[in-house]
Short mmCIF file of C-alpha atoms and ligand atoms in Angstrom, two decimals:
data_model
loop_
_atom_site.label_atom_id
_atom_site.label_comp_id
_atom_site.label_asym_id
_atom_site.label_seq_id
_atom_site.Cartn_x
_atom_site.Cartn_y
_atom_site.Cartn_z
CA UNK A 1 0.00 0.00 0.00
CA UNK A 2 1.43 3.37 -1.00
CA UNK A 3 0.82 6.85 0.33
CA UNK A 4 -2.45 7.61 -1.49
CA UNK A 5 -4.62 6.94 1.57
CA UNK A 6 -2.71 9.24 3.94
CA UNK A 7 -4.29 12.63 3.33
CA UNK A 8 -7.84 11.24 3.19
CA UNK A 9 -7.48 9.11 6.33
CA UNK A 10 -6.11 11.86 8.57
CA UNK A 11 -8.44 14.53 7.18
CA UNK A 12 -11.51 12.32 7.71
CA UNK A 13 -10.53 11.17 11.19
CA UNK A 14 -9.56 14.76 11.99
CA UNK A 15 -13.10 15.85 11.12
CA UNK A 16 -14.36 13.24 13.67
CA UNK A 17 -11.91 13.95 16.47
CA UNK A 18 -10.64 17.50 15.90
CA UNK A 19 -13.37 19.22 17.95
CA UNK A 20 -12.38 17.08 20.98
CA UNK A 21 -8.64 16.77 20.48
CA UNK A 22 -7.40 20.05 18.98
CA UNK A 23 -6.36 21.45 22.35
CA UNK A 24 -3.07 21.39 24.21
CA UNK A 25 -2.95 18.43 26.60
CA UNK A 26 -0.53 16.71 28.96
CA UNK A 27 0.58 14.57 26.01
CA UNK A 28 1.85 17.72 24.29
CA UNK A 29 3.56 18.97 27.45
CA UNK A 30 5.35 15.62 27.86
CA UNK A 31 6.63 15.89 24.29
CA UNK A 32 7.91 19.40 25.00
CA UNK A 33 9.72 18.12 28.12
CA UNK A 34 11.41 15.57 25.88
CA UNK A 35 12.39 18.33 23.44
CA UNK A 36 13.89 20.31 26.32
CA UNK A 37 15.78 17.30 27.62
CA UNK A 38 17.54 17.04 24.25
CA UNK A 39 17.77 20.69 23.19
CA UNK A 40 18.82 22.21 26.52
CA UNK A 41 17.36 25.34 28.11
CA UNK A 42 18.21 27.96 25.50
CA UNK A 43 16.39 29.01 22.34
CA UNK A 44 16.27 26.34 19.67
CA UNK A 45 14.73 25.75 16.25
CA UNK A 46 12.44 22.74 16.04
CA UNK A 47 11.02 21.11 12.91
CA UNK A 48 7.90 19.07 13.64
CA UNK A 49 6.86 16.66 10.89
CA UNK A 50 3.25 15.42 10.63
CA UNK A 51 2.09 17.93 13.23
CA UNK A 52 -1.61 17.04 13.00
CA UNK A 53 -3.74 19.68 14.75
CA UNK A 54 -0.53 21.46 15.77
CA UNK A 55 -1.07 21.33 19.50
CA UNK A 56 2.41 20.03 20.36
CA UNK A 57 3.84 22.80 18.18
CA UNK A 58 1.79 25.34 20.14
CA UNK A 59 3.00 23.91 23.46
CA UNK A 60 6.61 24.01 22.21
CA UNK A 61 6.29 27.66 21.14
CA UNK A 62 4.77 28.50 24.53
CA UNK A 63 7.89 26.94 26.08
CA UNK A 64 10.17 29.21 24.03
CA UNK A 65 11.02 27.09 20.99
CA UNK A 66 10.88 28.46 17.46
CA UNK A 67 8.83 25.82 15.60
CA UNK A 68 8.18 24.96 11.97
CA UNK A 69 5.29 22.49 11.63
CA UNK A 70 4.60 20.49 8.45
CA UNK A 71 1.23 18.77 7.98
CA UNK A 72 -0.38 17.17 4.93
CA UNK A 73 -4.01 16.74 5.99
CA UNK A 74 -6.61 19.38 6.73
CA UNK A 75 -6.03 18.78 10.46
CA UNK A 76 -3.63 21.69 9.87
CA UNK A 77 -6.58 24.13 9.87
CA UNK A 78 -6.70 23.75 13.68
CA UNK A 79 -3.14 25.08 14.04
CA UNK A 80 -3.32 28.72 15.16
CA UNK A 81 -1.16 31.54 13.81
CA UNK A 82 1.21 32.74 16.55
CA UNK A 83 4.66 34.33 16.78
CA UNK A 84 7.38 31.70 16.74
CA UNK A 85 5.29 29.18 14.79
CA UNK A 86 5.65 28.67 11.04
CA UNK A 87 3.10 26.30 9.51
CA UNK A 88 3.71 24.58 6.18
CA UNK A 89 0.72 22.76 4.72
CA UNK A 90 1.64 19.90 2.38
CA UNK A 91 3.85 16.84 2.32
CA UNK A 92 7.21 16.62 4.03
CA UNK A 93 8.42 14.84 0.89
CA UNK A 94 7.88 18.01 -1.16
CA UNK A 95 8.24 20.91 1.27
CA UNK A 96 11.12 23.38 0.97
CA UNK A 97 12.27 24.84 4.27
CA UNK A 98 14.73 27.58 5.19
CA UNK A 99 17.75 26.86 7.34
CA UNK A 100 18.61 24.01 9.66
CA UNK A 101 17.06 22.82 12.88
CA UNK A 102 18.42 21.87 16.29
CA UNK A 103 15.73 19.20 16.67
CA UNK A 104 13.59 17.40 14.09
CA UNK A 105 10.67 15.52 15.62
CA UNK A 106 7.89 13.30 14.32
CA UNK A 107 5.43 12.32 17.03
CA UNK A 108 3.15 9.32 16.52
CA UNK A 109 3.27 9.08 12.74
CA UNK A 110 6.46 7.57 11.34
CA UNK A 111 5.89 4.38 9.33
CA UNK A 112 3.42 5.17 6.56
CA UNK A 113 4.32 3.96 3.07
CA UNK A 114 7.18 1.68 2.08
CA UNK A 115 10.60 1.26 3.66
CA UNK A 116 11.92 3.32 0.76
CA UNK A 117 9.49 6.10 1.71
CA UNK A 118 10.82 6.09 5.29
CA UNK A 119 14.38 6.16 3.98
CA UNK A 120 13.54 9.10 1.72
CA UNK A 121 12.30 11.00 4.77
CA UNK A 122 15.26 10.00 6.96
CA UNK A 123 17.68 11.16 4.27
CA UNK A 124 15.96 14.54 4.05
CA UNK A 125 16.21 14.90 7.84
CA UNK A 126 19.94 14.13 7.77
CA UNK A 127 20.97 15.94 4.60
CA UNK A 128 18.71 19.01 4.54
CA UNK A 129 17.17 19.78 7.93
CA UNK A 130 19.23 18.69 10.91
CA UNK A 131 22.15 20.90 11.89
CA UNK A 132 25.47 19.22 12.72
CA UNK A 133 25.19 18.08 16.33
CA UNK A 134 21.39 18.17 16.20
CA UNK A 135 19.04 15.38 17.21
CA UNK A 136 15.98 13.74 15.65
CA UNK A 137 13.23 12.38 17.93
CA UNK A 138 11.05 9.95 16.02
CA UNK A 139 8.18 7.94 17.51
CA UNK A 140 8.21 4.45 16.00
CA UNK A 141 5.36 1.90 16.18
CA UNK A 142 6.37 -1.23 18.10
CA UNK A 143 5.45 -4.51 16.34
CA UNK A 144 5.46 -6.58 19.54
CA UNK A 145 2.48 -4.71 20.97
CA UNK A 146 0.60 -4.05 17.71
CA UNK A 147 0.75 -7.77 16.85
CA UNK A 148 -1.20 -8.54 20.01
CA UNK A 149 -4.04 -6.29 18.78
CA UNK A 150 -4.64 -8.50 15.74
CA UNK A 151 -8.35 -9.25 15.40
CA UNK A 152 -9.53 -6.71 17.97
CA UNK A 153 -12.67 -4.65 17.38
CA UNK A 154 -13.94 -1.54 19.13
CA UNK A 155 -17.23 0.34 19.06
CA UNK A 156 -17.08 3.96 20.20
CA UNK A 157 -20.25 5.82 21.08
CA UNK A 158 -20.70 9.58 20.66
CA UNK A 159 -19.81 11.75 23.65
CA UNK A 160 -20.94 15.23 22.57
CA UNK A 161 -20.05 16.82 25.91
CA UNK A 162 -16.38 16.03 25.12
CA UNK A 163 -16.66 16.95 21.42
CA UNK A 164 -17.00 13.40 20.03
CA UNK A 165 -20.04 13.58 17.74
CA UNK A 166 -19.71 10.32 15.78
CA UNK A 167 -20.51 6.68 16.50
CA UNK A 168 -17.49 4.79 15.20
CA UNK A 169 -16.24 1.26 14.63
CA UNK A 170 -12.62 0.12 14.56
CA UNK A 171 -10.97 -3.15 13.53
CA UNK A 172 -7.27 -3.92 13.74
CA UNK A 173 -5.34 -6.53 11.80
CA UNK A 174 -1.62 -7.15 11.96
CA UNK A 175 0.21 -8.59 8.97
CA UNK A 176 3.14 -10.49 10.46
CA UNK A 177 4.86 -10.93 7.08
CA UNK A 178 5.17 -7.18 6.47
CA UNK A 179 5.08 -6.06 10.12
CA UNK A 180 2.21 -3.68 9.35
CA UNK A 181 -0.84 -2.82 11.42
CA UNK A 182 -4.02 -2.26 9.37
CA UNK A 183 -6.24 0.01 11.46
CA UNK A 184 -9.71 0.33 9.89
CA UNK A 185 -12.42 2.79 10.95
CA UNK A 186 -15.92 3.62 9.82
CA UNK A 187 -18.79 5.81 10.89
CA UNK A 188 -21.80 3.73 11.96
CA UNK A 189 -23.92 6.05 9.79
CA UNK A 190 -21.89 5.21 6.63
CA UNK A 191 -20.69 1.60 7.05
CA UNK A 192 -19.68 1.35 3.37
CA UNK A 193 -17.10 4.10 3.79
CA UNK A 194 -14.34 2.28 5.62
CA UNK A 195 -10.93 3.92 5.87
CA UNK A 196 -7.68 2.22 6.85
CA UNK A 197 -4.33 3.44 8.03
CA UNK A 198 -1.41 1.09 7.39
CA UNK A 199 1.38 1.47 9.89
CA UNK A 200 4.76 -0.14 9.33
CA UNK A 201 6.07 -1.18 12.72
CA UNK A 202 9.82 -1.42 13.30
CA UNK A 203 11.57 -3.12 16.19
CA UNK A 204 14.69 -1.21 17.27
CA UNK A 205 16.72 -3.88 15.42
CA UNK A 206 14.67 -3.31 12.22
CA UNK A 207 15.09 0.43 12.62
CA UNK A 208 18.88 0.09 12.78
CA UNK A 209 18.77 -1.69 9.41
CA UNK A 210 16.41 0.91 7.95
CA UNK A 211 18.75 3.69 9.02
CA UNK A 212 21.74 2.26 7.18
CA UNK A 213 22.88 4.73 4.56
CA UNK A 214 20.45 7.46 5.55
CA UNK A 215 22.98 9.62 7.41
CA UNK A 216 21.34 8.94 10.77
CA UNK A 217 22.08 6.38 13.46
CA UNK A 218 20.06 5.07 16.38
CA UNK A 219 21.47 6.42 19.63
CA UNK A 220 18.85 5.24 22.16
CA UNK A 221 15.23 4.18 22.41
CA UNK A 222 13.06 5.70 25.10
CA UNK A 223 9.46 6.40 26.09
CA UNK A 224 7.45 9.28 27.55
CA UNK A 225 4.95 6.88 29.12
CA UNK A 226 4.69 7.10 32.92
CA UNK A 227 5.82 3.47 33.23
CA UNK A 228 8.81 4.05 30.94
CA UNK A 229 9.80 1.87 28.00
CA UNK A 230 8.09 -1.54 28.03
CA UNK A 231 8.62 -2.95 24.57
CA UNK A 232 7.37 -6.45 25.38
CA UNK A 233 4.07 -5.45 26.96
CA UNK A 234 2.83 -1.86 26.89
CA UNK A 235 4.67 0.44 24.50
CA UNK A 236 2.63 0.92 21.29
CA UNK A 237 5.42 3.20 20.19
CA UNK A 238 8.88 4.14 21.38
CA UNK A 239 10.89 7.23 20.69
CA UNK A 240 14.03 6.69 18.65
CA UNK A 241 16.75 9.21 19.42
CA UNK A 242 18.65 9.61 16.14
CA UNK A 243 21.96 11.37 15.63
CA UNK A 244 23.76 12.34 12.43
CA UNK A 245 26.47 9.87 11.46
CA UNK A 246 29.98 11.00 10.75
CA UNK A 247 29.70 11.90 7.05
CA UNK A 248 33.37 11.05 6.57
CA UNK A 249 32.52 7.38 7.09
CA UNK A 250 32.97 5.70 3.64
CA UNK A 251 30.68 2.77 4.49
CA UNK A 252 27.76 5.09 5.19
CA UNK A 253 28.44 7.19 2.09
CA UNK A 254 28.48 4.12 -0.14
CA UNK A 255 25.28 2.81 1.40
CA UNK A 256 23.55 6.14 0.75
CA UNK A 257 23.78 5.45 -3.00
CA UNK A 258 21.53 2.40 -2.81
C1 SAM B 301 -1.13 9.73 13.61
S1 SAM B 301 -1.14 11.39 13.09
C2 SAM B 301 -0.31 12.17 14.44
C3 SAM B 301 -0.43 13.68 14.39
C4 SAM B 301 0.39 14.40 15.47
N1 SAM B 301 1.81 14.18 15.31
C5 SAM B 301 -0.07 13.94 16.83
O1 SAM B 301 0.61 13.16 17.47
O2 SAM B 301 -1.17 14.33 17.23
C6 SAM B 301 0.11 11.42 11.81
C7 SAM B 301 0.13 12.73 11.06
O3 SAM B 301 1.17 12.74 10.10
C8 SAM B 301 0.68 13.41 8.95
N2 SAM B 301 1.45 13.00 7.77
C9 SAM B 301 1.57 11.75 7.26
N3 SAM B 301 2.32 11.77 6.14
C10 SAM B 301 2.68 13.07 5.95
C11 SAM B 301 3.44 13.75 4.95
N4 SAM B 301 3.98 13.08 3.91
N5 SAM B 301 3.64 15.07 5.08
C12 SAM B 301 3.10 15.76 6.12
N6 SAM B 301 2.33 15.18 7.08
C13 SAM B 301 2.14 13.86 6.99
C14 SAM B 301 -0.78 12.95 8.86
O4 SAM B 301 -1.57 13.78 8.03
C15 SAM B 301 -1.18 12.98 10.32
O5 SAM B 301 -1.71 14.22 10.71
#
């Protein structure tokens, strides 16, 4: 499955959930604490990829970061204009951005499309966006936990007081051969209009292989969850801390040609 479903899926689900979820929450504050832990206390330029409603970007600006947010779907219409925040609508595969960033982050989104698509993105991060000595913080879906969700179904009822207006169904399948989660949703009012997101899940070992030749290397894996990183049981995603590789390394340069 390619990338053709991406804009439609996140725009449609954004129309269901945006009224409830387009507000700064503790999840956004935890992400900003992680940014601070890596960027230090001073001013820093942050590039946020796949910024959704833009609430983490808002929280980061409120904390003193200068943020550029890139978002493909019309979730971006929830992102407010504010000093310190530059919003680029469109795909991170096409966008042209000025200057380099101290931190590039992608929260809860990496893994759509093919391995080559991920590599294309990782190469752009390394070659065009990250400054020397910068850090990339990328949330990666964990296959060990998504595999356990295979066959599960959920039925969500409207909760208008919290902004959830739609009655929704969800079904999850996990394809072990491709390590992809197929997460299908539909509105109970339009059961013929099912939409599916396909999420490539990478173990840390898979991710190390994916990174070969991209100009980035895996430094550590971590989690913002209160219980910490629990790859075997709880962590749907982990955060990969990626650093630029030494560009003088001939092995990495050769691999980048593949
Ligand atoms: C699961 S959502 C997470 C949104 C946000 N990071 C958050 O945690 O709330 C993934 C987001 O990545 C965006 N996205 C996926 N591919 C993209 C691309 N090529 N360019 C820009 N945004 C993209 C989607 O539109 C979607 O809003």
